Structures are given as C-alpha cells and as structure tokens.
Short mmCIF file of C-alpha atoms and ligand atoms in Angstrom, two decimals:
data_model
loop_
_atom_site.label_atom_id
_atom_site.label_comp_id
_atom_site.label_asym_id
_atom_site.label_seq_id
_atom_site.Cartn_x
_atom_site.Cartn_y
_atom_site.Cartn_z
CA UNK A 1 32.78 111.86 -73.40
CA UNK A 2 30.60 109.63 -75.20
CA UNK A 3 27.81 108.02 -74.18
CA UNK A 4 28.31 104.80 -72.37
CA UNK A 5 26.40 101.79 -72.48
CA UNK A 6 22.35 102.81 -71.41
CA UNK A 7 20.69 99.55 -69.36
CA UNK A 8 17.49 99.69 -70.72
CA UNK A 9 15.68 96.57 -68.86
CA UNK A 10 15.69 92.92 -69.08
CA UNK A 11 13.54 92.55 -72.16
CA UNK A 12 15.93 94.73 -74.62
CA UNK A 13 18.84 92.43 -73.09
CA UNK A 14 16.94 89.25 -73.05
CA UNK A 15 15.02 89.80 -76.07
CA UNK A 16 16.35 86.58 -77.79
CA UNK A 17 15.40 84.99 -74.72
CA UNK A 18 11.74 85.93 -74.99
CA UNK A 19 8.30 86.23 -76.58
CA UNK A 20 8.83 89.53 -78.60
CA UNK A 21 8.80 90.99 -81.58
CA UNK A 22 11.54 93.46 -83.16
CA UNK A 23 9.03 96.33 -82.99
CA UNK A 24 7.05 95.15 -79.69
CA UNK A 25 6.87 99.01 -78.36
CA UNK A 26 8.64 97.42 -74.28
CA UNK A 27 7.03 99.53 -71.38
CA UNK A 28 10.03 99.34 -69.24
CA UNK A 29 11.18 101.20 -65.48
CA UNK A 30 14.80 99.72 -66.04
CA UNK A 31 14.09 96.68 -63.95
CA UNK A 32 16.33 93.81 -63.92
CA UNK A 33 20.02 93.81 -63.64
CA UNK A 34 19.98 93.74 -60.03
CA UNK A 35 22.80 92.96 -56.97
CA UNK A 36 24.44 89.60 -56.47
CA UNK A 37 25.80 90.64 -53.42
CA UNK A 38 28.57 88.38 -51.57
CA UNK A 39 27.33 87.71 -47.58
CA UNK A 40 29.96 87.92 -45.63
CA UNK A 41 29.06 88.03 -41.88
CA UNK A 42 26.46 85.72 -41.61
CA UNK A 43 28.67 82.55 -42.88
CA UNK A 44 31.26 83.68 -40.15
CA UNK A 45 28.37 83.07 -37.41
CA UNK A 46 27.60 80.06 -38.92
CA UNK A 47 31.30 79.04 -39.20
CA UNK A 48 30.79 77.15 -42.44
CA UNK A 49 32.55 77.52 -45.35
CA UNK A 50 30.19 78.15 -47.72
CA UNK A 51 29.72 81.39 -50.71
CA UNK A 52 26.34 82.54 -50.13
CA UNK A 53 25.00 85.84 -52.04
CA UNK A 54 21.92 87.42 -52.37
CA UNK A 55 19.98 87.73 -54.88
CA UNK A 56 18.52 91.83 -53.84
CA UNK A 57 15.45 91.87 -56.20
CA UNK A 58 14.50 94.75 -53.69
CA UNK A 59 16.37 97.38 -55.97
CA UNK A 60 13.73 96.67 -58.88
CA UNK A 61 11.76 99.99 -59.95
CA UNK A 62 8.72 99.19 -57.59
CA UNK A 63 10.98 97.49 -55.36
CA UNK A 64 10.60 93.90 -55.85
CA UNK A 65 11.32 90.64 -57.90
CA UNK A 66 7.53 91.45 -59.42
CA UNK A 67 8.91 94.05 -61.96
CA UNK A 68 10.04 91.18 -63.94
CA UNK A 69 7.49 89.67 -65.14
CA UNK A 70 5.31 92.93 -65.01
CA UNK A 71 7.38 94.91 -67.90
CA UNK A 72 6.29 91.72 -70.20
CA UNK A 73 2.81 91.22 -68.81
CA UNK A 74 1.99 94.85 -69.49
CA UNK A 75 3.86 94.55 -72.76
CA UNK A 76 2.19 92.16 -74.51
CA UNK A 77 -0.98 93.26 -72.97
CA UNK A 78 -0.71 96.70 -74.89
CA UNK A 79 0.72 94.50 -77.73
CA UNK A 80 -2.28 92.20 -78.20
CA UNK A 81 -4.21 95.80 -77.48
CA UNK A 82 -5.36 95.29 -74.22
CA UNK A 83 -6.78 98.61 -72.07
CA UNK A 84 -7.03 97.56 -68.60
CA UNK A 85 -5.28 94.75 -66.53
CA UNK A 86 -6.21 92.83 -63.36
CA UNK A 87 -4.91 91.69 -60.61
CA UNK A 88 -5.04 89.84 -57.24
CA UNK A 89 -2.32 90.53 -54.97
CA UNK A 90 -0.54 90.27 -51.67
CA UNK A 91 0.69 93.79 -52.11
CA UNK A 92 3.43 93.15 -54.12
CA UNK A 93 1.91 92.25 -57.64
CA UNK A 94 -0.56 95.41 -57.14
CA UNK A 95 2.07 98.12 -56.63
CA UNK A 96 4.23 96.81 -60.29
CA UNK A 97 1.42 96.30 -61.89
CA UNK A 98 0.03 99.83 -60.54
CA UNK A 99 3.30 101.06 -62.06
CA UNK A 100 2.90 99.65 -65.08
CA UNK A 101 -0.08 100.85 -66.52
CA UNK A 102 0.73 104.30 -65.82
CA UNK A 103 3.92 103.66 -67.66
CA UNK A 104 2.15 102.03 -70.35
CA UNK A 105 -1.04 104.72 -70.26
CA UNK A 106 -3.26 101.70 -69.28
CA UNK A 107 -6.10 100.99 -66.42
CA UNK A 108 -4.79 98.72 -63.53
CA UNK A 109 -7.42 97.01 -61.35
CA UNK A 110 -6.31 96.18 -58.05
CA UNK A 111 -7.77 93.49 -55.77
CA UNK A 112 -5.88 93.29 -52.30
CA UNK A 113 -7.05 91.97 -48.81
CA UNK A 114 -8.66 93.68 -46.36
CA UNK A 115 -6.18 95.07 -43.90
CA UNK A 116 -3.89 92.39 -44.19
CA UNK A 117 -1.29 94.45 -47.23
CA UNK A 118 1.83 96.11 -45.97
CA UNK A 119 1.54 100.09 -46.02
CA UNK A 120 4.55 100.98 -48.78
CA UNK A 121 2.72 98.58 -50.63
CA UNK A 122 -0.69 100.22 -50.33
CA UNK A 123 0.80 103.51 -51.18
CA UNK A 124 2.53 102.55 -53.85
CA UNK A 125 -0.65 101.74 -55.73
CA UNK A 126 -2.47 104.63 -54.43
CA UNK A 127 0.05 106.42 -55.67
CA UNK A 128 -0.03 105.63 -59.38
CA UNK A 129 -3.63 105.93 -59.59
CA UNK A 130 -5.17 102.42 -59.98
CA UNK A 131 -8.23 101.36 -59.26
CA UNK A 132 -7.74 99.73 -55.80
CA UNK A 133 -10.67 97.29 -54.15
CA UNK A 134 -10.02 95.76 -50.93
CA UNK A 135 -12.22 93.03 -50.22
CA UNK A 136 -13.44 91.19 -47.59
CA UNK A 137 -11.67 88.17 -47.81
CA UNK A 138 -7.50 87.09 -48.37
CA UNK A 139 -5.81 86.64 -51.27
CA UNK A 140 -6.84 83.50 -52.39
CA UNK A 141 -10.57 84.79 -52.55
CA UNK A 142 -9.23 88.20 -54.20
CA UNK A 143 -7.53 85.39 -56.72
CA UNK A 144 -10.77 83.39 -57.62
CA UNK A 145 -12.63 86.61 -58.39
CA UNK A 146 -10.14 87.21 -60.54
CA UNK A 147 -10.43 84.15 -62.66
CA UNK A 148 -13.84 84.35 -63.06
CA UNK A 149 -14.18 88.54 -63.77
CA UNK A 150 -11.51 88.40 -66.84
CA UNK A 151 -14.37 86.08 -68.44
CA UNK A 152 -16.88 88.89 -68.25
CA UNK A 153 -14.79 91.92 -68.39
CA UNK A 154 -12.59 93.70 -71.05
CA UNK A 155 -9.11 93.04 -68.59
CA UNK A 156 -6.00 90.92 -69.58
CA UNK A 157 -5.32 89.38 -65.47
CA UNK A 158 -1.31 89.60 -64.90
CA UNK A 159 -1.41 87.61 -62.13
CA UNK A 160 1.41 84.93 -62.57
CA UNK A 161 -0.70 82.66 -64.09
CA UNK A 162 -0.02 84.76 -67.24
CA UNK A 163 2.92 83.18 -68.90
CA UNK A 164 4.40 86.22 -69.81
CA UNK A 165 5.29 86.89 -66.04
CA UNK A 166 6.93 83.72 -65.65
CA UNK A 167 9.06 84.74 -68.90
CA UNK A 168 10.01 88.25 -67.59
CA UNK A 169 11.02 86.64 -63.94
CA UNK A 170 13.12 83.54 -65.41
CA UNK A 171 15.96 86.46 -66.24
CA UNK A 172 16.97 86.51 -62.89
CA UNK A 173 18.24 83.02 -63.41
CA UNK A 174 19.88 84.09 -66.47
CA UNK A 175 21.27 87.39 -64.44
CA UNK A 176 22.69 84.98 -61.71
CA UNK A 177 24.29 82.35 -63.90
CA UNK A 178 26.02 85.62 -66.31
CA UNK A 179 27.94 86.95 -62.25
CA UNK A 180 28.50 83.92 -61.47
CA UNK A 181 30.26 81.72 -64.62
CA UNK A 182 28.02 79.19 -63.34
CA UNK A 183 24.68 78.02 -61.62
CA UNK A 184 24.95 77.87 -58.05
CA UNK A 185 24.86 74.56 -56.14
CA UNK A 186 21.62 75.89 -53.72
CA UNK A 187 19.00 78.09 -54.90
CA UNK A 188 16.80 79.48 -51.62
CA UNK A 189 13.49 81.44 -52.25
CA UNK A 190 10.38 82.02 -50.27
CA UNK A 191 7.48 80.06 -51.89
CA UNK A 192 3.74 81.72 -52.31
CA UNK A 193 2.44 81.66 -54.95
CA UNK A 194 4.71 80.00 -56.84
CA UNK A 195 5.07 81.86 -59.60
CA UNK A 196 9.12 82.90 -58.42
CA UNK A 197 10.41 79.01 -58.72
CA UNK A 198 8.69 77.93 -61.63
CA UNK A 199 10.44 80.67 -63.05
CA UNK A 200 13.78 80.53 -61.93
CA UNK A 201 13.50 76.41 -62.85
CA UNK A 202 12.52 77.81 -66.23
CA UNK A 203 15.44 80.34 -66.48
CA UNK A 204 18.23 77.58 -65.22
CA UNK A 205 17.01 74.77 -67.04
CA UNK A 206 16.75 77.17 -70.54
CA UNK A 207 20.59 77.96 -70.42
CA UNK A 208 21.30 74.52 -68.93
CA UNK A 209 19.96 73.10 -72.51
CA UNK A 210 21.62 75.69 -74.78
CA UNK A 211 25.01 74.87 -72.74
CA UNK A 212 25.97 77.85 -71.05
CA UNK A 213 26.12 75.79 -68.19
CA UNK A 214 25.85 71.94 -67.69
CA UNK A 215 24.34 71.73 -64.03
CA UNK A 216 21.07 73.58 -62.40
CA UNK A 217 20.96 74.27 -58.51
CA UNK A 218 18.93 72.42 -56.23
CA UNK A 219 15.66 75.01 -55.59
CA UNK A 220 15.34 74.68 -51.84
CA UNK A 221 11.91 76.67 -51.14
CA UNK A 222 10.32 78.02 -48.16
CA UNK A 223 6.71 78.72 -46.35
CA UNK A 224 5.65 80.12 -43.31
CA UNK A 225 4.24 78.29 -41.14
CA UNK A 226 1.01 79.38 -40.68
CA UNK A 227 0.56 79.38 -44.73
CA UNK A 228 2.52 76.31 -45.71
CA UNK A 229 0.42 74.54 -48.49
CA UNK A 230 2.99 72.78 -49.89
CA UNK A 231 4.59 71.30 -46.67
CA UNK A 232 0.87 69.93 -45.77
CA UNK A 233 -0.03 68.55 -49.53
CA UNK A 234 -2.79 70.61 -49.88
CA UNK A 235 -4.44 73.94 -50.12
CA UNK A 236 -4.96 75.97 -46.97
CA UNK A 237 -8.21 77.63 -45.42
CA UNK A 238 -7.13 80.35 -43.90
CA UNK A 239 -3.32 81.48 -43.87
CA UNK A 240 -2.02 83.16 -41.14
CA UNK A 241 1.67 85.14 -41.16
CA UNK A 242 3.31 88.25 -40.31
CA UNK A 243 4.96 87.76 -43.54
CA UNK A 244 1.95 88.60 -45.73
CA UNK A 245 3.33 88.98 -48.75
CA UNK A 246 3.59 85.09 -49.31
CA UNK A 247 0.13 84.60 -47.15
CA UNK A 248 -1.25 82.18 -49.77
CA UNK A 249 -3.21 78.91 -49.09
CA UNK A 250 -3.96 78.07 -52.40
CA UNK A 251 -0.53 78.66 -54.78
CA UNK A 252 -2.29 78.79 -58.41
CA UNK A 253 1.53 77.51 -59.85
CA UNK A 254 1.15 74.40 -58.01
CA UNK A 255 2.32 71.61 -60.22
CA UNK A 256 4.72 73.87 -61.57
CA UNK A 257 6.58 74.03 -58.00
CA UNK A 258 6.30 70.48 -57.35
CA UNK A 259 8.25 69.98 -60.72
CA UNK A 260 10.81 72.27 -60.22
CA UNK A 261 11.78 71.08 -56.84
CA UNK A 262 11.31 66.97 -57.66
CA UNK A 263 13.87 67.74 -60.77
CA UNK A 264 16.06 69.22 -59.17
CA UNK A 265 16.06 67.56 -56.45
CA UNK A 266 15.34 70.34 -53.60
CA UNK A 267 13.06 70.22 -50.43
CA UNK A 268 10.54 72.38 -49.16
CA UNK A 269 10.76 73.72 -45.59
CA UNK A 270 8.70 76.10 -43.37
CA UNK A 271 9.45 77.95 -40.54
CA UNK A 272 7.88 80.43 -38.30
CA UNK A 273 6.87 84.11 -38.15
CA UNK A 274 9.71 84.78 -35.28
CA UNK A 275 12.20 83.04 -37.05
CA UNK A 276 11.18 84.41 -40.44
CA UNK A 277 11.69 88.04 -38.45
CA UNK A 278 15.27 87.07 -36.88
CA UNK A 279 16.56 86.14 -40.05
CA UNK A 280 15.62 89.80 -41.43
CA UNK A 281 16.70 91.65 -38.38
CA UNK A 282 20.02 89.71 -38.12
CA UNK A 283 20.69 90.14 -42.46
CA UNK A 284 19.58 93.84 -41.60
CA UNK A 285 22.42 93.90 -38.37
CA UNK A 286 25.07 91.83 -39.57
CA UNK A 287 25.06 92.44 -43.30
CA UNK A 288 23.42 95.88 -43.66
CA UNK A 289 21.11 94.58 -46.30
CA UNK A 290 17.08 95.55 -45.58
CA UNK A 291 14.80 93.27 -46.67
CA UNK A 292 11.13 92.26 -46.32
CA UNK A 293 9.73 89.68 -43.56
CA UNK A 294 8.48 87.05 -46.46
CA UNK A 295 12.43 87.64 -48.46
CA UNK A 296 13.76 86.91 -45.20
CA UNK A 297 12.59 82.75 -45.45
CA UNK A 298 15.15 82.81 -47.82
CA UNK A 299 17.49 83.60 -45.22
CA UNK A 300 16.83 81.18 -42.63
CA UNK A 301 16.32 78.28 -44.42
CA UNK A 302 19.82 78.93 -46.11
CA UNK A 303 21.08 79.00 -42.41
CA UNK A 304 19.11 75.98 -41.10
CA UNK A 305 20.58 73.82 -44.04
CA UNK A 306 23.86 74.96 -44.09
CA UNK A 307 23.84 74.50 -40.03
CA UNK A 308 22.50 70.66 -40.08
CA UNK A 309 24.67 69.87 -43.21
CA UNK A 310 22.04 69.50 -45.82
CA UNK A 311 23.72 71.52 -47.69
CA UNK A 312 27.12 70.56 -47.13
CA UNK A 313 30.69 72.54 -47.13
CA UNK A 314 31.85 73.90 -50.06
CA UNK A 315 28.72 74.77 -51.70
CA UNK A 316 27.46 78.45 -54.10
CA UNK A 317 24.55 79.30 -52.78
CA UNK A 318 22.06 81.66 -54.31
CA UNK A 319 19.51 83.31 -52.03
CA UNK A 320 16.38 85.86 -53.23
CA UNK A 321 15.60 88.74 -51.51
CA UNK A 322 12.26 89.60 -53.48
CA UNK A 323 11.19 92.54 -51.58
CA UNK A 324 12.83 95.40 -50.38
CA UNK A 325 12.41 96.30 -46.48
CA UNK A 326 10.95 99.44 -46.50
CA UNK A 327 7.81 98.10 -48.09
CA UNK A 328 7.02 96.99 -44.56
CA UNK A 329 7.65 99.70 -41.86
CA UNK A 330 5.18 98.69 -39.32
CA UNK A 331 6.74 95.30 -39.15
CA UNK A 332 10.48 96.53 -38.94
CA UNK A 333 9.92 99.39 -36.52
CA UNK A 334 7.53 97.03 -34.06
CA UNK A 335 10.49 94.28 -34.09
CA UNK A 336 13.46 96.85 -33.61
CA UNK A 337 15.47 95.90 -30.70
CA UNK A 338 16.46 99.52 -30.51
CA UNK A 339 13.72 102.42 -30.59
CA UNK A 340 15.39 106.26 -31.19
CA UNK A 341 17.20 107.53 -27.80
CA UNK A 342 15.72 110.30 -26.43
CA UNK A 343 18.57 112.83 -25.44
CA UNK A 344 18.99 116.96 -25.45
CA UNK A 345 20.44 118.29 -28.10
CA UNK A 346 22.88 119.35 -26.68
CA UNK A 347 26.69 118.11 -27.24
CA UNK A 348 27.23 116.62 -23.95
CA UNK A 349 24.60 114.39 -24.49
CA UNK A 350 24.83 113.50 -27.88
CA UNK A 351 28.99 112.48 -26.70
CA UNK A 352 27.49 110.46 -23.79
CA UNK A 353 24.96 108.93 -25.84
CA UNK A 354 28.37 107.45 -28.45
CA UNK A 355 31.09 106.28 -25.49
CA UNK A 356 27.55 104.22 -24.04
CA UNK A 357 26.85 102.70 -27.66
CA UNK A 358 29.91 102.41 -30.11
CA UNK A 359 31.07 98.82 -30.83
CA UNK A 360 33.81 97.35 -29.45
C1 AN7 B 401 8.02 89.69 -51.49
O1 AN7 B 401 2.39 90.31 -54.65
O2 AN7 B 401 1.62 87.21 -54.34
O3 AN7 B 401 5.81 82.12 -54.95
O4 AN7 B 401 0.58 89.16 -54.88
O5 AN7 B 401 5.82 90.11 -52.58
O6 AN7 B 401 6.19 83.77 -56.58
O7 AN7 B 401 4.27 84.07 -54.79
C2 AN7 B 401 3.36 87.72 -53.80
C3 AN7 B 401 4.73 86.67 -53.78
C4 AN7 B 401 7.48 85.68 -52.33
C5 AN7 B 401 6.02 85.04 -53.29
N1 AN7 B 401 8.12 87.53 -52.00
O8 AN7 B 401 6.58 84.71 -54.79
C6 AN7 B 401 1.82 89.10 -54.81
C7 AN7 B 401 2.55 87.64 -54.50
C8 AN7 B 401 7.34 88.59 -52.04
C9 AN7 B 401 6.17 88.31 -52.30
C10 AN7 B 401 6.70 85.91 -52.95
C11 AN7 B 401 5.62 86.92 -52.90
P1 AN7 B 401 5.73 83.35 -55.48
#
C-alpha cells in the first residue's frame, strides 16, 4: 500500500496563513486536527433544537489547546536563535512549553503558583525536565516576574503575549470552519488570560476577510465568579476558583478580548465553582467526554444561554474544551458521586453488583 497522507501538525497544514518561511525548522508534535464532536444527549436534556459541537482540545499532544500556540512560539524562538524560553503558568502553558522545548533541545523555565496547579500538569512539566520554579504567589505575580526577567536574561517569553502564540491558536477557528462548512453562530469558551478568545476571533476574522466564509460567530466567554475581572471591569487582586487553569486576575490580552466581545456582539458571563463542576460531570456522564474544570465552563455557559433563549433555537454552537479531564485527577475523584464498589472477588458478588447498577 502506498503511504496515505500523514498529518504533520498545524504549521505545515496552515503555513500559508502563518508567519513561517519555507526553510523554517518546524518544531511540532502533531498538534491540532482535534475532533469536533456533536453533542447528542445534552441538547435533548435542554429540550432545545440546537446544533452543539465541542472542539476537544484536550486531545492535543500535551492535552490542552496551548500546543497550537506553543508549536509556533517554540518554532520561532529557535529560528531566532533563542536557547531558552520562559513562561508563567497556571499549568497547561508550562506543560506545553516543557514538551516543545524538549523537542527543540532548548531549556524551558516555568513559573507556577505555589500549590495551585493541577497534578497532571505538574507531572508533565517535571517529566519533560524543564526548570520548574514554584513561587509564593499567584499566576499574575508570576506573569509580572516573567516580563521583568526577560529584560535581564537571555530567555524568550512564550506566554500568549508572544504574538506567535495567538497565530498558532487561531488555526482552531480554521479547523472549525472547514468541518462545518461555515462559521458557527455562537462560540463559547472559557476566559482566563484572554489569549484564546483573541486568537479565535483573529482566525474567524481572517477567514471571513478572505471570503472563505461570510459570517463570524458571536463570542461568548465565561469566567469563574471568584476570578472574573472581565465581569468586574477591572483586574481582581486575589482570584480564587477550583478551575485553577483560569485562576487569573490580571489578564494580559484585556483589550483584545473586549474587542472580540464588542465586534462579535457576544458577551461575558460568570459561573460559581459548583456550576463549573456540575457541567464537567454532566458532560462526562451524558456524552462520554472528559474535560478539565476550566473547560467545562463553556458547557455551563452554553446551557444557561440556550435555556434562557439568549442563544436561539436553530443555532449552531461550538464550545471549546480547552484541556483534558485527566489534567486534574484530584478534582475529578473528589466530586465523583460513585466511589468504586468494594466487593469480594467472587462471581456472585460481581453478578449482584451488575444487577443493582444496570441502567434501565
Ligand atoms: C484549560 O496555562 O493561562 O483565556 O498558564 O489552561 O487563553 O488564558 C491557561 C489557560 C482555559 C484560559 N482553559 O485561556 C496557563 C493558562 C484551560 C487553560 C484557559 C486556560 P486563555
């Protein structure tokens, strides 16, 4: 059999739309090309005639959407001769930076908040052998340190203030348009440091501008109530939420996110930790899709806005699931309604357990 087409990552696929030279050495782990899965059971529960898809970004190489931006940021850092990169992170950026830096053969320094990072993300950063600096402070403190130190040390910042990050991340919008044959009517996503909403808006706008589509979605972005600077209208000093990925009080892409919301005529909203966890569980139980708590806020948002009619019936909606559920096993296990059944290793006990627990 002749070899069929081998997917080699988003830079290779979308090089015509990215600031890449023909001879650029691409640092890739095959990121992008993630599934767009149609939800079946949750729309039925809502009793609404809607087309909802999830963009399952947890299936990227390091299990979050950050890989889309990181392949670009590390590729360009290497091209520009950089030997080291640095980022502040609530977890996923550090996991991705660590992996792509390893791939490139350069050093990654990551600054993470003390004790507030999900276990899977810490495992990734440690496993890839980057230099992990855990600070007595939150993400925002880490972010200011990174911006300061980059003026004094030979390191390239790979947070989303690095413009190549957003360039890579905009390709998620391209993929969605290609799969749907149009832009969705609404795009729901979590909002933290505000890089992703800015990148999606850029991607949708570019394909709209060159005439691939003639419409752009309303951008609907959601924050955790304890960490909701866009709802308060100003930075929040001590952000708190169980969704540690979006525990960010001073978002770096503040103006870009407001522009996306205004130009798209979308909106921001907020959810309690309980609501976030309930939507995470619902998605896992009803659709078989496991995302991390921060990602589930896009489901919470979609459900609230569909139920209220703010998103009308007949709409096509895409929710981005930014990270995989296995990133944060502690939170998943703690909130599971059913702990494992403790039973004897005997046929009758297993049979009885099956009969008691069959779904009707
Ligand atoms: C799963 O890793 O900021 O609004 O340092 O990990 O683009 O920041 C993570 C953010 C949503 C928010 N969902 O996206 C980091 C970091 C997940 C995330 C967001 C993040 P942005």
